[in-house]
Coordinates of C-alpha atoms in Angstrom, one line a residue:
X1 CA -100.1 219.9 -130.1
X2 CA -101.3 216.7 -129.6
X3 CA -101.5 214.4 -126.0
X4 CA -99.3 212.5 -127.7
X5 CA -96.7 215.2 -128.6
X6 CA -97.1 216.8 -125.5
X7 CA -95.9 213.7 -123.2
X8 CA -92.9 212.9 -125.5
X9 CA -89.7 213.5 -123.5
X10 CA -86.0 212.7 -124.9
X11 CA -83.7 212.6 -121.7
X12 CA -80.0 212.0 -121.7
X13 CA -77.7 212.1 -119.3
X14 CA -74.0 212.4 -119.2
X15 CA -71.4 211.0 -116.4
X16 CA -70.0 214.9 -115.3
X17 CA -68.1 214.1 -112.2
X18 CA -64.9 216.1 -113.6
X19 CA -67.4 219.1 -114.4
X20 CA -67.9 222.0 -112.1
X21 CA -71.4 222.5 -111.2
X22 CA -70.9 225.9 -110.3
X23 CA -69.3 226.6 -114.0
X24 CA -71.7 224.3 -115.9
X25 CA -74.7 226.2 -114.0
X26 CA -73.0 229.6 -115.2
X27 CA -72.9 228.4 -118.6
X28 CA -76.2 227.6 -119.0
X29 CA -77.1 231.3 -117.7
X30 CA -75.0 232.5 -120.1
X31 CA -76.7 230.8 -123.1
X32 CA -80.2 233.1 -122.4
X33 CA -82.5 230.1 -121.4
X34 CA -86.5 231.6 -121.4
X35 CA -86.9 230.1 -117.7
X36 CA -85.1 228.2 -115.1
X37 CA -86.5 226.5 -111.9
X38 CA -84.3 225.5 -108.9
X39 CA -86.2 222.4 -107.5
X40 CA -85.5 220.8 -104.3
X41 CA -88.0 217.9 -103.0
X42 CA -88.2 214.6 -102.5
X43 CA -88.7 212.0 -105.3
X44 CA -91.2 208.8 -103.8
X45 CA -91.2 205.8 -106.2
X46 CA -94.5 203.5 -105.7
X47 CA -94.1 199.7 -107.2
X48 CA -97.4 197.9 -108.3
X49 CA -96.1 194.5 -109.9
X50 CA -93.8 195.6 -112.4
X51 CA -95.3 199.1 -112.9
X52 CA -93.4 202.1 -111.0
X53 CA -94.4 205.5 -110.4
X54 CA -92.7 208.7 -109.0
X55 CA -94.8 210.6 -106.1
X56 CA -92.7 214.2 -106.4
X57 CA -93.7 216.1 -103.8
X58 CA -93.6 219.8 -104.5
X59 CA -90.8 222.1 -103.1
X60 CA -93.4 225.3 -103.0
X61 CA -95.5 223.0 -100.9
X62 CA -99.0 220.9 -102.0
X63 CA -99.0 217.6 -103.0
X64 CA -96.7 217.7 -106.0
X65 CA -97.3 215.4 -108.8
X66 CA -97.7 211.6 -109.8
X67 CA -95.5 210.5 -113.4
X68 CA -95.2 207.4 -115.1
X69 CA -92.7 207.2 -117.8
X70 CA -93.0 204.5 -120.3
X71 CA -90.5 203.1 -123.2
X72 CA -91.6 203.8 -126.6
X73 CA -89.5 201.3 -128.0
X74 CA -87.6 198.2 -126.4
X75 CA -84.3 199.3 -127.4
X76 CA -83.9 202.6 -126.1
X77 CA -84.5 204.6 -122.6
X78 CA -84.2 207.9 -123.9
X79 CA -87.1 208.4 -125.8
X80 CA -90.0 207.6 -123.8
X81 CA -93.5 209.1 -122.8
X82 CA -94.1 211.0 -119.9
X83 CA -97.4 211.7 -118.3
X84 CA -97.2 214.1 -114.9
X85 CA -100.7 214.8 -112.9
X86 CA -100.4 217.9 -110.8
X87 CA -102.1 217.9 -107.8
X88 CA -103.4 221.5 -106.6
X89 CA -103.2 223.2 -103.1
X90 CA -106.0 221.4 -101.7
X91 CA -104.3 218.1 -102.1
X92 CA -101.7 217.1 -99.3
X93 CA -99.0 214.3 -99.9
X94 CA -100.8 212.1 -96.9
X95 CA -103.5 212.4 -99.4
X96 CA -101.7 211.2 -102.3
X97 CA -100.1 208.3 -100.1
X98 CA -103.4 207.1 -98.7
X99 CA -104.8 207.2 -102.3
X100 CA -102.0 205.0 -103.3
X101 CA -101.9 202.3 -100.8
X102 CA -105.2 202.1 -101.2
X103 CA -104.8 201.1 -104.8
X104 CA -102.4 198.3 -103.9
X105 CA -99.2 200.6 -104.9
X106 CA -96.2 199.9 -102.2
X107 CA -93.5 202.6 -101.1
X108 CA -90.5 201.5 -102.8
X109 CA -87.3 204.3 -102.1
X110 CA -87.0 208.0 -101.6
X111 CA -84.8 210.0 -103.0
X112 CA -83.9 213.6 -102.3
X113 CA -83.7 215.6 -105.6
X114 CA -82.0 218.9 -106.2
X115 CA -82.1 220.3 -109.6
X116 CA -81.4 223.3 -111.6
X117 CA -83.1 222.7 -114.4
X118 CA -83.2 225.2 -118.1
X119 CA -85.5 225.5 -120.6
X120 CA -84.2 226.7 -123.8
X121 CA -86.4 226.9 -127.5
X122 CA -85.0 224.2 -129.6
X123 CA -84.9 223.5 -133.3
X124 CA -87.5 220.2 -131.9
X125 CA -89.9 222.2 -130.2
X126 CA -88.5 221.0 -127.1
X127 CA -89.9 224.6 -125.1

């Protein structure tokens, strides 16, 4: 698989207020994913002139990762590539945060993420 392949991402997301978590979450247990991940960490976005990057810190501790996402085409948001760096246990988020103010990259809103997330083999070698 190429770089190229590898960083591809198709995201879409759907407006479930009226949708149990509790029974979606049991659904998707149902359907035999190959792994799931509870995640819970905070999500840092950095703002360098009009570029953006997410700080993720990691919810098993270390320094988490860096990603920038970028459009492939001008019309759409869901395809898009994505490029994570993972940072290993020697690197601490006051690292990472030094390392980017230091590169002219300003804090720009926090968000607290909670996520159970699925993977499942697709017929687009989406695994």
């Amino acid at each position: 698989m190429s770089s190229k392949q590898r960083h591809k991402e198709i995201e879409v997301k759907f407006l479930a207020e009226h949708i149990k978590s509790s029974v979606f979450i049991d659904l998707c247990h149902r359907q035999a994913p190959y792994r799931f991940v509870k995640a819970i960490s905070p999500d840092v976005y950095w703002e360098n002139g009009s570029n953006v990057i997410r700080h993720r810190h990691s919810f098993q501790g270390g320094a988490g990762e860096l990603t920038v996402k970028k459009r492939t085409s001008k019309t759409s948001i869901l395809d898009r590539m994505e490029i994570n760096l993972l940072f290993n246990e020697k690197n601490t988020v006051e690292d990472v945060e030094l390392f980017l103010e230091a590169t002219g990259w300003e804090r720009s809103i926090k968000i607290n993420k909670w996520a159970d997330i699925f993977y499942f083999k697709g017929p687009y070698g989406c695994d």
